mmCIF file of C-alpha atoms in Angstrom:
data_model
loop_
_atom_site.group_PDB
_atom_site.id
_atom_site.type_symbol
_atom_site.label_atom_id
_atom_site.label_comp_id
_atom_site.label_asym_id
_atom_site.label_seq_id
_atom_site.Cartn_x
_atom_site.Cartn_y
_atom_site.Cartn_z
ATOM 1 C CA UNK W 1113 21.031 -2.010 6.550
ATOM 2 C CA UNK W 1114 20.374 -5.074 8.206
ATOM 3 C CA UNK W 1115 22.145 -4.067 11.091
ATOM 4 C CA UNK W 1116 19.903 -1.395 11.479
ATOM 5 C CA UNK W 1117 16.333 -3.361 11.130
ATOM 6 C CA UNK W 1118 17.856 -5.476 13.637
ATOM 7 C CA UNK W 1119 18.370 -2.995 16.382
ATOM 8 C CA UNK W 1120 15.382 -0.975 16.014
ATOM 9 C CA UNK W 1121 13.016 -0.734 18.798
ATOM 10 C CA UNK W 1122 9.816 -1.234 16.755
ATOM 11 C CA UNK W 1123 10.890 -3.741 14.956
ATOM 12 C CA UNK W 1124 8.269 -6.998 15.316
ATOM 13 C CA UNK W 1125 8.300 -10.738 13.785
ATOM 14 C CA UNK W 1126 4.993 -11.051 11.725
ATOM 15 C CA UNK W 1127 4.287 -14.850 10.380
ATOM 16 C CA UNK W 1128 2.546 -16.126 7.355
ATOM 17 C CA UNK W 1129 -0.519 -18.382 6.836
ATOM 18 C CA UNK W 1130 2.560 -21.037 5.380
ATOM 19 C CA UNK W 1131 4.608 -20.345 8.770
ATOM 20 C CA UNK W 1132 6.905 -17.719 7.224
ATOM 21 C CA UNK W 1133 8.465 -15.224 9.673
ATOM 22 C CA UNK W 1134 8.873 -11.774 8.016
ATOM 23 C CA UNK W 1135 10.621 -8.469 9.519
ATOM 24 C CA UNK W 1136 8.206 -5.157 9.936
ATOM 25 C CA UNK W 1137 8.677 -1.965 11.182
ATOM 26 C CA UNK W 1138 5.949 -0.524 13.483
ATOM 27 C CA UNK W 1139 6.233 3.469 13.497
ATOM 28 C CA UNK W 1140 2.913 3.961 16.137
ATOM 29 C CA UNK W 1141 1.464 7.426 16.645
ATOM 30 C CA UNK W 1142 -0.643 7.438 19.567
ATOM 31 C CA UNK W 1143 -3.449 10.262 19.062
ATOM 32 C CA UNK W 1144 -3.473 8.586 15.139
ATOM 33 C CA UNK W 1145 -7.016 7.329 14.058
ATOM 34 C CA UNK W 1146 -5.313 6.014 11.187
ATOM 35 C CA UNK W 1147 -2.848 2.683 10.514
ATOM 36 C CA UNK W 1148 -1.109 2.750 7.080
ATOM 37 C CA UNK W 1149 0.307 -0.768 5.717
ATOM 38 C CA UNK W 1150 2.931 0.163 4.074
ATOM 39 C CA UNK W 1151 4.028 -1.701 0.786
ATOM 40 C CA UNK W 1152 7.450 -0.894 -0.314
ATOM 41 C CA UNK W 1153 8.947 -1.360 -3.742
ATOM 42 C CA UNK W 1154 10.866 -3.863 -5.772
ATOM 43 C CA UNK W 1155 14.804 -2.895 -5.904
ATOM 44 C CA UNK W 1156 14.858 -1.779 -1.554
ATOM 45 C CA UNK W 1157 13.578 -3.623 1.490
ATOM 46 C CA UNK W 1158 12.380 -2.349 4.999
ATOM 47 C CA UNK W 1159 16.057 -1.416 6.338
ATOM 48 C CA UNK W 1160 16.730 0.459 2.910
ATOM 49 C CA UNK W 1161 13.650 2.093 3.279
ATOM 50 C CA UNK W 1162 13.597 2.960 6.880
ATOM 51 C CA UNK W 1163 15.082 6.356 6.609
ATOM 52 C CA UNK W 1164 11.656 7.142 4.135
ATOM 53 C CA UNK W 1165 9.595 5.589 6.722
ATOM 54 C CA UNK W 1166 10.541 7.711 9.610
ATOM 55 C CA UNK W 1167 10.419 10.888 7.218
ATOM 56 C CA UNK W 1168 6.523 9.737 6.407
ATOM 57 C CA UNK W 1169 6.129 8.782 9.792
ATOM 58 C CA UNK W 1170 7.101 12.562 11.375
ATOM 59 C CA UNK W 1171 5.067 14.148 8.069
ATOM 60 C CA UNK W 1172 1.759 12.303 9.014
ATOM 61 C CA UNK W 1173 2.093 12.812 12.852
ATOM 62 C CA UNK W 1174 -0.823 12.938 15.117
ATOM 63 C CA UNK W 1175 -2.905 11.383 11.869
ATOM 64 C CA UNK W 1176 -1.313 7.935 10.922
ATOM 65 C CA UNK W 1177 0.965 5.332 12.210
ATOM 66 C CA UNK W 1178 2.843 3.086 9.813
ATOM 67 C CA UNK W 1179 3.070 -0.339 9.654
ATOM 68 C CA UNK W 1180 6.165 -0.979 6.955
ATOM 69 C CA UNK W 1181 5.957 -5.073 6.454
ATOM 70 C CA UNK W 1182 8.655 -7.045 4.806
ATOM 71 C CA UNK W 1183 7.909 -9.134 1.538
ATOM 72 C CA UNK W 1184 8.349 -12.975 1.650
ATOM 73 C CA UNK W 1185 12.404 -13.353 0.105
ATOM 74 C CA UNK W 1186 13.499 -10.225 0.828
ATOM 75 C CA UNK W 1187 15.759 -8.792 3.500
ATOM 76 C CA UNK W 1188 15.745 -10.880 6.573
ATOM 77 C CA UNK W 1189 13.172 -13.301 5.302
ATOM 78 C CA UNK W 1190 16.005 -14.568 2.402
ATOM 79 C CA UNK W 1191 18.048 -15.368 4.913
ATOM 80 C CA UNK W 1192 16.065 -17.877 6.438
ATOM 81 C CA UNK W 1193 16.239 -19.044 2.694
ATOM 82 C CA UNK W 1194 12.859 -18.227 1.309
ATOM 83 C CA UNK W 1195 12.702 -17.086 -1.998
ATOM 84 C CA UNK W 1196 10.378 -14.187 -3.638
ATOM 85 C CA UNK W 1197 7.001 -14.467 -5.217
ATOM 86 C CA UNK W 1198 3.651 -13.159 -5.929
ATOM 87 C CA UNK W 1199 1.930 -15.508 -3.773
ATOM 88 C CA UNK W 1200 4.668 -14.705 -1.176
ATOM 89 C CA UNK W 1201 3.669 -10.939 -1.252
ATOM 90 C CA UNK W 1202 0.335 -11.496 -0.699
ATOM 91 C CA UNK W 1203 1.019 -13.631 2.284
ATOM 92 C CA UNK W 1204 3.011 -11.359 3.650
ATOM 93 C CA UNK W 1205 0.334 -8.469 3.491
ATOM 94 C CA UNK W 1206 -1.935 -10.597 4.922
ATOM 95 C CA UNK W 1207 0.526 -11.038 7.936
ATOM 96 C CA UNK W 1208 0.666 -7.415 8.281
ATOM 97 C CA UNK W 1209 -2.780 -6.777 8.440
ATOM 98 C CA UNK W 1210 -3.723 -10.026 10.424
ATOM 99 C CA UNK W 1211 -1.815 -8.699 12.966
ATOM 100 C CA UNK W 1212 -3.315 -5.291 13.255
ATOM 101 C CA UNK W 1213 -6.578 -6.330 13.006
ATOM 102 C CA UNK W 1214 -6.595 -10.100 14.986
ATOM 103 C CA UNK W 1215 -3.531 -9.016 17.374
ATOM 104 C CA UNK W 1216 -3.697 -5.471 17.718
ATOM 105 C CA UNK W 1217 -7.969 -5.141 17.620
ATOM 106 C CA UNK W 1218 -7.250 -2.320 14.825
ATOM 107 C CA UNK W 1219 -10.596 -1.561 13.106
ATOM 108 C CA UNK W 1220 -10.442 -2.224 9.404
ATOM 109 C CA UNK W 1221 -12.182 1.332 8.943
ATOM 110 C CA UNK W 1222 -8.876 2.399 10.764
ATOM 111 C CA UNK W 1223 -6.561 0.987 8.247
ATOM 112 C CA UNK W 1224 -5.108 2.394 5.084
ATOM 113 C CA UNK W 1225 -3.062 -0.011 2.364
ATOM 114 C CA UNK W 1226 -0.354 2.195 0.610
ATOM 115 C CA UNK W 1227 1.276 0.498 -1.956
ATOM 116 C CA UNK W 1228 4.769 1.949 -4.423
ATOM 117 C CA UNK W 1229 5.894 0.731 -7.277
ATOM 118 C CA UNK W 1230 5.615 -3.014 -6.774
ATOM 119 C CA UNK W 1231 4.017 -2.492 -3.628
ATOM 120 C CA UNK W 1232 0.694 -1.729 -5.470
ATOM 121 C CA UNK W 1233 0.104 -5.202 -6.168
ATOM 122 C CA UNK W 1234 -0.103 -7.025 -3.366
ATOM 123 C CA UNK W 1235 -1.797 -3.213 -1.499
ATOM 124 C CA UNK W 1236 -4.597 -3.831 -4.640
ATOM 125 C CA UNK W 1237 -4.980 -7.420 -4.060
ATOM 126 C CA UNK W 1238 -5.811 -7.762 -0.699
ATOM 127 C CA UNK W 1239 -8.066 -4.256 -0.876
ATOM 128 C CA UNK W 1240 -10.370 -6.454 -3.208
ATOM 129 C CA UNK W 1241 -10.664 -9.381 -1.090
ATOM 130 C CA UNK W 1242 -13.142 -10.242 1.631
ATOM 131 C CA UNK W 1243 -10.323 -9.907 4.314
ATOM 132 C CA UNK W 1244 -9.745 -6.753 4.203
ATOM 133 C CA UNK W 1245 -13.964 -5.969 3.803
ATOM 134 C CA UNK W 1246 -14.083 -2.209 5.505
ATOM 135 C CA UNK W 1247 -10.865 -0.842 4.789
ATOM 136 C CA UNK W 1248 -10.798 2.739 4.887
ATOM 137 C CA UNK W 1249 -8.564 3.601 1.778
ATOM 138 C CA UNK W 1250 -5.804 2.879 -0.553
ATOM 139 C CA UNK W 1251 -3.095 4.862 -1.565
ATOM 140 C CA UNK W 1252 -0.884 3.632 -4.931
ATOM 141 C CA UNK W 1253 2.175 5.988 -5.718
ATOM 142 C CA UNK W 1254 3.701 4.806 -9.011
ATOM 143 C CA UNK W 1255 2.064 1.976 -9.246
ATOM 144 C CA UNK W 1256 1.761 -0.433 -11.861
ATOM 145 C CA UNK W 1257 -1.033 -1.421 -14.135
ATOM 146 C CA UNK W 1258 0.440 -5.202 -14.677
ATOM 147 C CA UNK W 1259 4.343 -6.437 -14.402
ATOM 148 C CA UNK W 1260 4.053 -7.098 -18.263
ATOM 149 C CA UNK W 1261 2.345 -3.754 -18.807
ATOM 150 C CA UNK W 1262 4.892 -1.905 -17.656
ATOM 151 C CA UNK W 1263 7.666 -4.230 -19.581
ATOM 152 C CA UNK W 1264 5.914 -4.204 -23.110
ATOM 153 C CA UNK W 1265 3.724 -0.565 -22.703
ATOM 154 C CA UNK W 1266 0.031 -0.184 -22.248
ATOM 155 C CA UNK W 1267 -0.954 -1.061 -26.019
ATOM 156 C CA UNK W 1268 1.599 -3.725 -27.214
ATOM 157 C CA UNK W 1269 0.185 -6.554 -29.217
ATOM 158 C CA UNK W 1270 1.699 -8.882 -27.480
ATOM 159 C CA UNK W 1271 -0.147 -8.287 -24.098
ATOM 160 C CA UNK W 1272 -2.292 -11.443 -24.667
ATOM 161 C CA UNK W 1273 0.429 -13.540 -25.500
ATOM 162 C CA UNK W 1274 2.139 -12.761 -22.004
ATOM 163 C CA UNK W 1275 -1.276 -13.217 -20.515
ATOM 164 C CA UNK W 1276 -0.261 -16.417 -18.605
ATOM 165 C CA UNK W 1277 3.082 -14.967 -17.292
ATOM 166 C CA UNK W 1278 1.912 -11.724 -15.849
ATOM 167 C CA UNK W 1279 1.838 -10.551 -12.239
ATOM 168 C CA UNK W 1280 0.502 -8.336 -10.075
ATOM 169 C CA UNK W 1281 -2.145 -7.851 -12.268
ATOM 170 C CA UNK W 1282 -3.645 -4.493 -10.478
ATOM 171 C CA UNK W 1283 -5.862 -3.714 -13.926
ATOM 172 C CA UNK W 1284 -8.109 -6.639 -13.864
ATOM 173 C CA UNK W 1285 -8.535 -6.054 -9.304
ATOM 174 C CA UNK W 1286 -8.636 -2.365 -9.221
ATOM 175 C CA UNK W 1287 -12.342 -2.051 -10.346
ATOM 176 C CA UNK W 1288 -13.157 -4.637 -7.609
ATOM 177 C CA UNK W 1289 -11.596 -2.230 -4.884
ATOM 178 C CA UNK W 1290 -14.829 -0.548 -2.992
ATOM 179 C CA UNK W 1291 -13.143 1.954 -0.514
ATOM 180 C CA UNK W 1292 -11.234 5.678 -1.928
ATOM 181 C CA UNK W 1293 -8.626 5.264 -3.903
ATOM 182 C CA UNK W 1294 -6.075 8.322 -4.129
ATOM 183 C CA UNK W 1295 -3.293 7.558 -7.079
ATOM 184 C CA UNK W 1296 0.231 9.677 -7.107
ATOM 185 C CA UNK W 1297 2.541 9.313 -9.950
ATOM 186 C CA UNK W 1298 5.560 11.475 -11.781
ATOM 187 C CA UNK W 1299 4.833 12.656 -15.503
ATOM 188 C CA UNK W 1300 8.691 11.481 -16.458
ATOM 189 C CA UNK W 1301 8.573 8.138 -14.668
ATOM 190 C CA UNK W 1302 11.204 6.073 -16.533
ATOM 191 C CA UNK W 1303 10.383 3.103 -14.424
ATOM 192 C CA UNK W 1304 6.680 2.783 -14.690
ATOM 193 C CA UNK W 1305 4.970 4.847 -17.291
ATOM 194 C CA UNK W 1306 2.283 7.559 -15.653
ATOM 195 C CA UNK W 1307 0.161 5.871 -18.352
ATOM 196 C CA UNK W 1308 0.105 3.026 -15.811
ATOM 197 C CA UNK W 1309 -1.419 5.427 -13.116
ATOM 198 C CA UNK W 1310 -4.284 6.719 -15.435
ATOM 199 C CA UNK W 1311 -5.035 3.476 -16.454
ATOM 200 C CA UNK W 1312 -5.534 2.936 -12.805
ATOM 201 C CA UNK W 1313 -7.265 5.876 -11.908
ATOM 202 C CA UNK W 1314 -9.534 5.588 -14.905
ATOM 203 C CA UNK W 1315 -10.718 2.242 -13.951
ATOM 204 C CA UNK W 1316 -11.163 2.867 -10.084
ATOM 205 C CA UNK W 1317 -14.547 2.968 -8.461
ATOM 206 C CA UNK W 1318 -14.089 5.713 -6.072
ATOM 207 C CA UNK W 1319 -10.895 7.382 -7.121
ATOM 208 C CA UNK W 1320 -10.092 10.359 -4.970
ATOM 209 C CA UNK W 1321 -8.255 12.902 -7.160
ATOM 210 C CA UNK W 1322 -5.320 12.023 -8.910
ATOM 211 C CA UNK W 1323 -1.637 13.781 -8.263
ATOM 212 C CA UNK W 1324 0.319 14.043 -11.481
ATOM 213 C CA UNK W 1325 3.360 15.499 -10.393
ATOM 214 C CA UNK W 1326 5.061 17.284 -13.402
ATOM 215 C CA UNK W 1327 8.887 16.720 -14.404
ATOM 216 C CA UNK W 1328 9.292 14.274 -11.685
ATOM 217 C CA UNK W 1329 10.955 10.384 -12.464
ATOM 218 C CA UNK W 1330 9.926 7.447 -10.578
ATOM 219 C CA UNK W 1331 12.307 7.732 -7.537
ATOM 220 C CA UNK W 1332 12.040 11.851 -7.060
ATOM 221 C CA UNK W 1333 8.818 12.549 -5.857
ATOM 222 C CA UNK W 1334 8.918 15.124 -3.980
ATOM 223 C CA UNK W 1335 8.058 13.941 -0.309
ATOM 224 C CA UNK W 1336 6.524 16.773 0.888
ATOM 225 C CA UNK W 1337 3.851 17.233 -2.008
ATOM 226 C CA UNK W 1338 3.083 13.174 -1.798
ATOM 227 C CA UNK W 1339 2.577 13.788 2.223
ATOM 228 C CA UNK W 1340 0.659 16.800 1.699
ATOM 229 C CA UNK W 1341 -1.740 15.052 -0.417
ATOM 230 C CA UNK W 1342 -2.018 12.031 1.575
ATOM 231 C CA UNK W 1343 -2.832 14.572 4.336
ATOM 232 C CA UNK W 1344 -5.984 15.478 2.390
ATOM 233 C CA UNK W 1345 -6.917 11.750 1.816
ATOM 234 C CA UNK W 1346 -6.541 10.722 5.056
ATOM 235 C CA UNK W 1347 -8.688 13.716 5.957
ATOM 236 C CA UNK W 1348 -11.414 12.917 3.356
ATOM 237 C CA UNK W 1349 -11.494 9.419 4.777
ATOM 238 C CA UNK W 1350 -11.984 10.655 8.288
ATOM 239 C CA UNK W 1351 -14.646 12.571 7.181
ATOM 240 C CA UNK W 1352 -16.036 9.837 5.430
ATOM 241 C CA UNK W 1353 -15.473 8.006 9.098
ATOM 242 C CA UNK W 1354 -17.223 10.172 11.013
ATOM 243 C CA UNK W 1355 -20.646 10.767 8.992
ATOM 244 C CA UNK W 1356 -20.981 6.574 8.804
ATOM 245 C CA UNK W 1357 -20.590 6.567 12.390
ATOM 246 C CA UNK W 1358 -23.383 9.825 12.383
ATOM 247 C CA UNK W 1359 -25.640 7.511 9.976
ATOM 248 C CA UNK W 1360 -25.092 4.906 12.527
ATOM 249 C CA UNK W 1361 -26.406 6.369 15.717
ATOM 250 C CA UNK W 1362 -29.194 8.121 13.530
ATOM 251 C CA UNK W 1363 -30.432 5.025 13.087
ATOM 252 C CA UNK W 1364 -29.565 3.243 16.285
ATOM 253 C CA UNK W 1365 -31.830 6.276 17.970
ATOM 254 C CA UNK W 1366 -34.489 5.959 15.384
ATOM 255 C CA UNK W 1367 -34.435 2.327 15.895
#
């Protein structure tokens, strides 16, 4: 797939805060108010995934353009010889929406973080930070509660043993998280429990309605029920958009 990444036209060179150069895909919509960062999963990289990608891509048309960023150690990135981390996933997010915001003038209110699998950990870390202050929403599909949660199970007495060794530690940020929150996961998900979803969803803020879908594992959701929902999201959240900028001028005129 390499080959692939490599010859395609929207393919850019984002860089890290350590001076890391990481691979993304840039699917652009023009008449799209929206930007989705896409997180991808653990076991696939952008050229695996950019068949998925373009299938998103022509499902959200005329709403959202995706921005499908490459971790730190994966794909192109390893062979430059860095190696995969935490840390380097959150660096590499941050690349991705540096550049939309710093390079590209992208309002944050314009920008969606969708995180799978994996991908919800770095998506829920930087939603909770003061860098990404204003984003419009998050999407998680299958994500995970906590890389040890999903290893040892919600209620295992060992959790506080493997305190100290856990990652992507989405149940202790996803309370922090102040924009919508709309969480998709399969009922027979063999890779990550649902019980890590509802977890999720029960400690959320602002969560938009959740989509269990029934019967379905971790890598067969169906793609047109998880675009349809995102549809309605992304339409809540321009709603959302357009009465804060109605607030605004109410009081701008009042003013």
């Amino acid at each position: 797939m390499t080959s692939a990444l490599l010859s395609d036209p929207d393919l850019i060179i984002l860089e890290t805060e350590s001076g890391e150069r990481i691979p993304a895909i840039h699917r652009r919509c023009p008449r799209a108010w929206a930007t989705i960062i896409y997180s991808h999963g653990n076991a696939e990289d952008i050229g695996v995934n950019l068949a998925a990608i373009d299938e998103l891509a022509a499902r959200l048309r005329g709403v959202a353009s995706i921005l499908s960023y490459e971790y730190v150690g994966y794909s192109l990135s390893r062979l430059e010889g860095f190696a995969a981390s935490e840390q380097g996933c959150y660096r590499s997010i941050d690349a991705a929406w540096t550049y939309l915001t710093r390079d590209l003038r992208v309002a944050p209110g314009d920008i969606v973080l969708w995180g799978r699998s994996i991908g919800s950990g770095p998506t829920v870390d930087l939603s909770c930070r003061p860098l990404a202050r204003g984003c419009a929403g998050v999407v998680l599909q299958c994500p995970i509660a906590s890389g040890v949660r999903v290893l040892l199970g919600q209620d295992s007495a060992l959790l506080w043993l493997a305190k100290s060794i856990d990652i992507f530690v989405n149940v202790d940020k996803i309370g922090l998280v102040d924009c919508p929150v709309a969480i998709m996961h399969g009922t027979a998900d063999s890779v990550v429990p649902l019980c890590n979803g509802e977890e999720l969803f029960r400690l959320s803020k602002r969560p938009f309605r959740a989509l269990w879908l029934d019967g379905y594992d971790h890598n067969t959701l169906p793609s047109q029920d998880c675009a349809e929902y995102t549809l309605q999201f992304l339409e809540m959240l321009k709603s959302n958009r357009a009465s804060q900028v109605g607030r605004s001028s109410a009081t701008l005129f009042c003013a």
